[in-house]
Amino acid sequence: MNIIDLSHPITPDMPVWPGTDGPQFLSLASIATDGYAELSLCMSSHTGTHIDAPAHMIDGAATLDRFPADHFFGRALVVTVPERPDRRIGLDLLEPLAEEIESAEYLLLHTNWSRFWGLAGYDQGYPVLDESSSEWLAGFSLKGIGVDAPSFDLPESHDYPVHRRLLSTGMILIENLANLQHLPPAGSRIALFPLPIDRAEACPVRGVALL
């Protein structure tokens, strides 16, 4: 069995969503002074590779701690998204894959945007599902959809239509995935376990694919 890491490292200077503070690492104890090492970590729940729960956008919807652990493990379908001038992921790509999506538990959109991780402009101009595609995908019984880009909506969006439509179904969304180019289109299983934090609307994850 091969294990592929699907998460970006969490570092003080990592990319974060515009207007969000980066992770802060505070040393609480050191081996030299205290005989042991301990860190205090302060960061947004949407830092790096992370899961959005329905409660991120839907008032009164499920937070991550309300999902059973087995929800975060499942069969993955990886769809490679070709580059298009309009940066939209449309039904012309997805509809021919309806049967494969129906049999999957997770849909992973490989846009290859993760190649810009750490570079200026990573949070601008990335591909997103158009609203017709998100409406269509909402009709499937998926556990979740993931993407190797910063968000499911454009950075200038203020109503977040793709987030809202998909999260309204009860699925989870995974953003900032890494290394999707190493996964086959079908046959892998992914594990994306968040910490069981009380009322968390999102959480960074160490995601892996099992091949």
PDB file of C-alpha atoms in Angstrom:
ATOM      1  CA  MET A   1       0.000   0.000   0.000  1.00  0.00           C
ATOM      2  CA  ASN A   2       1.214   3.491  -0.882  1.00  0.00           C
ATOM      3  CA  ILE A   3       0.241   6.516   1.202  1.00  0.00           C
ATOM      4  CA  ILE A   4       0.121   9.938  -0.473  1.00  0.00           C
ATOM      5  CA  ASP A   5       0.129  13.061   1.693  1.00  0.00           C
ATOM      6  CA  LEU A   6      -2.684  15.406   0.648  1.00  0.00           C
ATOM      7  CA  SER A   7      -1.900  18.271   3.059  1.00  0.00           C
ATOM      8  CA  HIS A   8       0.341  21.311   2.884  1.00  0.00           C
ATOM      9  CA  PRO A   9       2.671  21.971   5.854  1.00  0.00           C
ATOM     10  CA  ILE A  10       1.500  24.493   8.446  1.00  0.00           C
ATOM     11  CA  THR A  11       4.181  27.161   8.881  1.00  0.00           C
ATOM     12  CA  PRO A  12       4.238  30.775  10.139  1.00  0.00           C
ATOM     13  CA  ASP A  13       4.739  32.126   6.602  1.00  0.00           C
ATOM     14  CA  MET A  14       2.297  29.869   4.741  1.00  0.00           C
ATOM     15  CA  PRO A  15      -0.407  31.222   2.395  1.00  0.00           C
ATOM     16  CA  VAL A  16      -3.620  32.237   4.158  1.00  0.00           C
ATOM     17  CA  TRP A  17      -6.897  33.698   2.956  1.00  0.00           C
ATOM     18  CA  PRO A  18      -6.642  37.490   2.427  1.00  0.00           C
ATOM     19  CA  GLY A  19      -7.347  39.333   5.671  1.00  0.00           C
ATOM     20  CA  THR A  20      -6.637  36.264   7.816  1.00  0.00           C
ATOM     21  CA  ASP A  21      -3.695  36.170  10.207  1.00  0.00           C
ATOM     22  CA  GLY A  22      -1.125  33.468   9.601  1.00  0.00           C
ATOM     23  CA  PRO A  23      -0.423  30.767  12.185  1.00  0.00           C
ATOM     24  CA  GLN A  24       1.322  31.947  15.334  1.00  0.00           C
ATOM     25  CA  PHE A  25       3.670  29.630  17.206  1.00  0.00           C
ATOM     26  CA  LEU A  26       4.452  30.527  20.826  1.00  0.00           C
ATOM     27  CA  SER A  27       6.935  28.533  22.864  1.00  0.00           C
ATOM     28  CA  LEU A  28       5.474  27.754  26.297  1.00  0.00           C
ATOM     29  CA  ALA A  29       8.375  25.615  27.441  1.00  0.00           C
ATOM     30  CA  SER A  30      11.770  24.473  26.185  1.00  0.00           C
ATOM     31  CA  ILE A  31      13.880  21.448  26.945  1.00  0.00           C
ATOM     32  CA  ALA A  32      16.809  23.693  27.903  1.00  0.00           C
ATOM     33  CA  THR A  33      14.768  25.652  30.462  1.00  0.00           C
ATOM     34  CA  ASP A  34      11.950  23.351  31.525  1.00  0.00           C
ATOM     35  CA  GLY A  35      13.060  19.860  30.597  1.00  0.00           C
ATOM     36  CA  TYR A  36      10.323  19.503  27.971  1.00  0.00           C
ATOM     37  CA  ALA A  37       9.065  21.349  24.898  1.00  0.00           C
ATOM     38  CA  GLU A  38       5.554  22.722  24.421  1.00  0.00           C
ATOM     39  CA  LEU A  39       4.013  25.046  21.841  1.00  0.00           C
ATOM     40  CA  SER A  40       0.903  27.181  21.836  1.00  0.00           C
ATOM     41  CA  LEU A  41      -0.643  27.368  18.368  1.00  0.00           C
ATOM     42  CA  CYS A  42      -3.029  30.111  17.258  1.00  0.00           C
ATOM     43  CA  MET A  43      -4.526  29.901  13.776  1.00  0.00           C
ATOM     44  CA  SER A  44      -7.753  30.149  11.831  1.00  0.00           C
ATOM     45  CA  SER A  45      -9.841  27.006  11.558  1.00  0.00           C
ATOM     46  CA  HIS A  46      -9.537  27.476   7.780  1.00  0.00           C
ATOM     47  CA  THR A  47      -5.730  27.331   7.736  1.00  0.00           C
ATOM     48  CA  GLY A  48      -4.016  25.332   5.006  1.00  0.00           C
ATOM     49  CA  THR A  49      -5.566  22.048   3.925  1.00  0.00           C
ATOM     50  CA  HIS A  50      -8.844  22.067   5.806  1.00  0.00           C
ATOM     51  CA  ILE A  51     -12.432  20.848   5.912  1.00  0.00           C
ATOM     52  CA  ASP A  52     -15.479  23.115   5.839  1.00  0.00           C
ATOM     53  CA  ALA A  53     -18.516  21.764   7.688  1.00  0.00           C
ATOM     54  CA  PRO A  54     -22.063  22.726   6.666  1.00  0.00           C
ATOM     55  CA  ALA A  55     -22.103  25.095   9.676  1.00  0.00           C
ATOM     56  CA  HIS A  56     -19.493  27.236   7.918  1.00  0.00           C
ATOM     57  CA  MET A  57     -22.232  28.741   5.756  1.00  0.00           C
ATOM     58  CA  ILE A  58     -25.567  27.322   6.923  1.00  0.00           C
ATOM     59  CA  ASP A  59     -27.028  28.579  10.201  1.00  0.00           C
ATOM     60  CA  GLY A  60     -27.807  25.692  12.552  1.00  0.00           C
ATOM     61  CA  ALA A  61     -26.203  23.079  10.291  1.00  0.00           C
ATOM     62  CA  ALA A  62     -23.796  20.359  11.409  1.00  0.00           C
ATOM     63  CA  THR A  63     -20.374  21.177  12.825  1.00  0.00           C
ATOM     64  CA  LEU A  64     -17.483  18.773  12.295  1.00  0.00           C
ATOM     65  CA  ASP A  65     -17.742  17.202  15.746  1.00  0.00           C
ATOM     66  CA  ARG A  66     -21.256  15.996  14.883  1.00  0.00           C
ATOM     67  CA  PHE A  67     -20.035  13.768  12.043  1.00  0.00           C
ATOM     68  CA  PRO A  68     -19.120  10.134  12.792  1.00  0.00           C
ATOM     69  CA  ALA A  69     -15.446   9.347  12.234  1.00  0.00           C
ATOM     70  CA  ASP A  70     -16.180   7.077   9.277  1.00  0.00           C
ATOM     71  CA  HIS A  71     -17.560  10.048   7.338  1.00  0.00           C
ATOM     72  CA  PHE A  72     -13.981  11.256   6.846  1.00  0.00           C
ATOM     73  CA  PHE A  73     -12.846   8.097   5.046  1.00  0.00           C
ATOM     74  CA  GLY A  74     -14.020   6.877   1.678  1.00  0.00           C
ATOM     75  CA  ARG A  75     -13.636   5.998  -1.979  1.00  0.00           C
ATOM     76  CA  ALA A  76     -12.339   8.859  -4.113  1.00  0.00           C
ATOM     77  CA  LEU A  77     -12.894   9.820  -7.722  1.00  0.00           C
ATOM     78  CA  VAL A  78     -10.219  12.212  -8.989  1.00  0.00           C
ATOM     79  CA  VAL A  79     -11.219  14.424 -11.918  1.00  0.00           C
ATOM     80  CA  THR A  80      -8.494  16.324 -13.750  1.00  0.00           C
ATOM     81  CA  VAL A  81      -9.724  19.792 -14.671  1.00  0.00           C
ATOM     82  CA  PRO A  82      -8.272  21.197 -17.916  1.00  0.00           C
ATOM     83  CA  GLU A  83      -7.175  24.817 -17.968  1.00  0.00           C
ATOM     84  CA  ARG A  84      -9.801  27.142 -19.444  1.00  0.00           C
ATOM     85  CA  PRO A  85      -9.675  30.899 -20.023  1.00  0.00           C
ATOM     86  CA  ASP A  86     -12.779  31.471 -17.892  1.00  0.00           C
ATOM     87  CA  ARG A  87     -11.433  29.324 -15.003  1.00  0.00           C
ATOM     88  CA  ARG A  88     -14.830  27.636 -14.660  1.00  0.00           C
ATOM     89  CA  ILE A  89     -15.483  23.951 -13.986  1.00  0.00           C
ATOM     90  CA  GLY A  90     -18.577  23.225 -16.032  1.00  0.00           C
ATOM     91  CA  LEU A  91     -21.078  20.478 -16.647  1.00  0.00           C
ATOM     92  CA  ASP A  92     -19.389  19.611 -19.932  1.00  0.00           C
ATOM     93  CA  LEU A  93     -16.596  18.082 -17.836  1.00  0.00           C
ATOM     94  CA  LEU A  94     -18.713  16.520 -15.100  1.00  0.00           C
ATOM     95  CA  GLU A  95     -21.860  15.163 -16.748  1.00  0.00           C
ATOM     96  CA  PRO A  96     -20.034  12.404 -18.681  1.00  0.00           C
ATOM     97  CA  LEU A  97     -18.748  11.160 -15.299  1.00  0.00           C
ATOM     98  CA  ALA A  98     -22.169  10.825 -13.670  1.00  0.00           C
ATOM     99  CA  GLU A  99     -21.897   7.054 -13.211  1.00  0.00           C
ATOM    100  CA  GLU A 100     -18.431   7.295 -11.651  1.00  0.00           C
ATOM    101  CA  ILE A 101     -19.517  10.122  -9.332  1.00  0.00           C
ATOM    102  CA  GLU A 102     -22.552   8.094  -8.274  1.00  0.00           C
ATOM    103  CA  SER A 103     -20.331   5.221  -7.104  1.00  0.00           C
ATOM    104  CA  ALA A 104     -17.772   7.450  -5.328  1.00  0.00           C
ATOM    105  CA  GLU A 105     -17.900   8.838  -1.802  1.00  0.00           C
ATOM    106  CA  TYR A 106     -15.541  11.744  -2.438  1.00  0.00           C
ATOM    107  CA  LEU A 107     -15.023  13.805  -5.567  1.00  0.00           C
ATOM    108  CA  LEU A 108     -11.590  15.427  -5.806  1.00  0.00           C
ATOM    109  CA  LEU A 109     -11.074  18.176  -8.378  1.00  0.00           C
ATOM    110  CA  HIS A 110      -7.487  18.205  -9.610  1.00  0.00           C
ATOM    111  CA  THR A 111      -7.031  21.689 -11.076  1.00  0.00           C
ATOM    112  CA  ASN A 112      -3.232  21.670 -10.646  1.00  0.00           C
ATOM    113  CA  TRP A 113      -3.564  25.029  -8.850  1.00  0.00           C
ATOM    114  CA  SER A 114      -1.519  23.679  -5.938  1.00  0.00           C
ATOM    115  CA  ARG A 115       1.573  24.243  -8.084  1.00  0.00           C
ATOM    116  CA  PHE A 116       1.214  27.927  -7.137  1.00  0.00           C
ATOM    117  CA  TRP A 117       1.189  27.236  -3.379  1.00  0.00           C
ATOM    118  CA  GLY A 118       3.479  29.741  -1.683  1.00  0.00           C
ATOM    119  CA  LEU A 119       3.611  32.055  -4.710  1.00  0.00           C
ATOM    120  CA  ALA A 120       2.058  35.490  -5.071  1.00  0.00           C
ATOM    121  CA  GLY A 121      -1.363  35.235  -6.647  1.00  0.00           C
ATOM    122  CA  TYR A 122      -2.233  31.787  -5.281  1.00  0.00           C
ATOM    123  CA  ASP A 123      -5.456  33.254  -3.888  1.00  0.00           C
ATOM    124  CA  GLN A 124      -6.505  34.870  -7.188  1.00  0.00           C
ATOM    125  CA  GLY A 125      -7.780  33.491 -10.487  1.00  0.00           C
ATOM    126  CA  TYR A 126      -8.135  29.851  -9.443  1.00  0.00           C
ATOM    127  CA  PRO A 127     -10.714  27.536 -11.072  1.00  0.00           C
ATOM    128  CA  VAL A 128     -14.126  27.148  -9.427  1.00  0.00           C
ATOM    129  CA  LEU A 129     -17.293  25.195 -10.097  1.00  0.00           C
ATOM    130  CA  ASP A 130     -19.911  27.238 -11.888  1.00  0.00           C
ATOM    131  CA  GLU A 131     -23.337  27.425 -10.283  1.00  0.00           C
ATOM    132  CA  SER A 132     -24.915  24.920 -12.663  1.00  0.00           C
ATOM    133  CA  SER A 133     -22.214  22.386 -11.779  1.00  0.00           C
ATOM    134  CA  SER A 134     -22.645  22.916  -8.043  1.00  0.00           C
ATOM    135  CA  GLU A 135     -26.411  22.539  -8.415  1.00  0.00           C
ATOM    136  CA  TRP A 136     -25.912  19.304 -10.368  1.00  0.00           C
ATOM    137  CA  LEU A 137     -23.387  17.890  -7.880  1.00  0.00           C
ATOM    138  CA  ALA A 138     -25.762  18.659  -5.015  1.00  0.00           C
ATOM    139  CA  GLY A 139     -27.945  15.871  -6.361  1.00  0.00           C
ATOM    140  CA  PHE A 140     -25.385  13.171  -5.536  1.00  0.00           C
ATOM    141  CA  SER A 141     -24.973  11.429  -2.171  1.00  0.00           C
ATOM    142  CA  LEU A 142     -21.332  12.382  -1.754  1.00  0.00           C
ATOM    143  CA  LYS A 143     -19.632  12.599   1.614  1.00  0.00           C
ATOM    144  CA  GLY A 144     -17.607  15.511   0.333  1.00  0.00           C
ATOM    145  CA  ILE A 145     -15.884  17.340  -2.498  1.00  0.00           C
ATOM    146  CA  GLY A 146     -12.270  18.489  -2.405  1.00  0.00           C
ATOM    147  CA  VAL A 147     -10.148  20.820  -4.511  1.00  0.00           C
ATOM    148  CA  ASP A 148      -6.461  21.750  -4.733  1.00  0.00           C
ATOM    149  CA  ALA A 149      -7.295  25.473  -4.727  1.00  0.00           C
ATOM    150  CA  PRO A 150      -7.970  28.007  -1.936  1.00  0.00           C
ATOM    151  CA  SER A 151     -11.754  28.075  -2.152  1.00  0.00           C
ATOM    152  CA  PHE A 152     -14.877  26.823  -3.916  1.00  0.00           C
ATOM    153  CA  ASP A 153     -15.938  30.414  -4.575  1.00  0.00           C
ATOM    154  CA  LEU A 154     -14.161  33.317  -6.221  1.00  0.00           C
ATOM    155  CA  PRO A 155     -12.250  35.667  -3.889  1.00  0.00           C
ATOM    156  CA  GLU A 156     -14.500  38.587  -4.817  1.00  0.00           C
ATOM    157  CA  SER A 157     -17.664  36.648  -3.950  1.00  0.00           C
ATOM    158  CA  HIS A 158     -19.748  37.921  -1.037  1.00  0.00           C
ATOM    159  CA  ASP A 159     -22.604  35.412  -1.137  1.00  0.00           C
ATOM    160  CA  TYR A 160     -20.546  32.237  -1.712  1.00  0.00           C
ATOM    161  CA  PRO A 161     -23.088  30.421  -3.909  1.00  0.00           C
ATOM    162  CA  VAL A 162     -21.041  27.265  -4.479  1.00  0.00           C
ATOM    163  CA  HIS A 163     -20.242  26.828  -0.793  1.00  0.00           C
ATOM    164  CA  ARG A 164     -23.840  27.410   0.210  1.00  0.00           C
ATOM    165  CA  ARG A 165     -25.380  25.050  -2.323  1.00  0.00           C
ATOM    166  CA  LEU A 166     -23.020  22.154  -1.653  1.00  0.00           C
ATOM    167  CA  LEU A 167     -22.917  22.552   2.133  1.00  0.00           C
ATOM    168  CA  SER A 168     -26.713  22.732   2.232  1.00  0.00           C
ATOM    169  CA  THR A 169     -26.762  19.038   1.259  1.00  0.00           C
ATOM    170  CA  GLY A 170     -24.855  18.059   4.409  1.00  0.00           C
ATOM    171  CA  MET A 171     -21.603  17.207   2.654  1.00  0.00           C
ATOM    172  CA  ILE A 172     -18.200  18.563   3.663  1.00  0.00           C
ATOM    173  CA  LEU A 173     -15.804  20.568   1.487  1.00  0.00           C
ATOM    174  CA  ILE A 174     -12.016  20.216   1.490  1.00  0.00           C
ATOM    175  CA  GLU A 175      -9.819  23.085   0.284  1.00  0.00           C
ATOM    176  CA  ASN A 176      -6.087  23.509  -0.391  1.00  0.00           C
ATOM    177  CA  LEU A 177      -5.449  19.840  -1.142  1.00  0.00           C
ATOM    178  CA  ALA A 178      -1.965  18.832  -2.290  1.00  0.00           C
ATOM    179  CA  ASN A 179      -0.449  16.117  -4.497  1.00  0.00           C
ATOM    180  CA  LEU A 180      -3.609  15.159  -6.362  1.00  0.00           C
ATOM    181  CA  GLN A 181      -1.424  14.586  -9.426  1.00  0.00           C
ATOM    182  CA  HIS A 182      -0.155  11.411  -7.744  1.00  0.00           C
ATOM    183  CA  LEU A 183      -3.617   9.848  -7.461  1.00  0.00           C
ATOM    184  CA  PRO A 184      -5.271   7.637 -10.084  1.00  0.00           C
ATOM    185  CA  PRO A 185      -8.701   8.651 -11.380  1.00  0.00           C
ATOM    186  CA  ALA A 186     -10.316   5.814  -9.418  1.00  0.00           C
ATOM    187  CA  GLY A 187      -9.347   3.141  -6.919  1.00  0.00           C
ATOM    188  CA  SER A 188      -7.937   5.224  -4.070  1.00  0.00           C
ATOM    189  CA  ARG A 189      -9.404   5.807  -0.640  1.00  0.00           C
ATOM    190  CA  ILE A 190      -8.854   9.017   1.256  1.00  0.00           C
ATOM    191  CA  ALA A 191      -8.716   9.765   4.967  1.00  0.00           C
ATOM    192  CA  LEU A 192      -9.242  13.349   6.150  1.00  0.00           C
ATOM    193  CA  PHE A 193      -9.720  13.301   9.900  1.00  0.00           C
ATOM    194  CA  PRO A 194     -10.269  16.631  11.692  1.00  0.00           C
ATOM    195  CA  LEU A 195      -9.765  17.068  15.416  1.00  0.00           C
ATOM    196  CA  PRO A 196     -13.057  16.611  17.319  1.00  0.00           C
ATOM    197  CA  ILE A 197     -13.231  20.261  18.369  1.00  0.00           C
ATOM    198  CA  ASP A 198     -16.495  21.368  19.942  1.00  0.00           C
ATOM    199  CA  ARG A 199     -18.676  23.305  17.481  1.00  0.00           C
ATOM    200  CA  ALA A 200     -15.920  23.599  14.868  1.00  0.00           C
ATOM    201  CA  GLU A 201     -17.217  24.907  11.541  1.00  0.00           C
ATOM    202  CA  ALA A 202     -13.853  24.000   9.976  1.00  0.00           C
ATOM    203  CA  CYS A 203     -10.536  22.399  10.883  1.00  0.00           C
ATOM    204  CA  PRO A 204      -7.106  21.851   9.332  1.00  0.00           C
ATOM    205  CA  VAL A 205      -6.467  18.205   8.448  1.00  0.00           C
ATOM    206  CA  ARG A 206      -3.615  15.860   7.648  1.00  0.00           C
ATOM    207  CA  GLY A 207      -5.220  14.155   4.689  1.00  0.00           C
ATOM    208  CA  VAL A 208      -3.852  11.051   3.004  1.00  0.00           C
ATOM    209  CA  ALA A 209      -4.757   8.853   0.060  1.00  0.00           C
ATOM    210  CA  LEU A 210      -4.334   5.094   0.287  1.00  0.00           C
ATOM    211  CA  LEU A 211      -3.395   3.440  -2.999  1.00  0.00           C
TER     212      LEU A 211
END
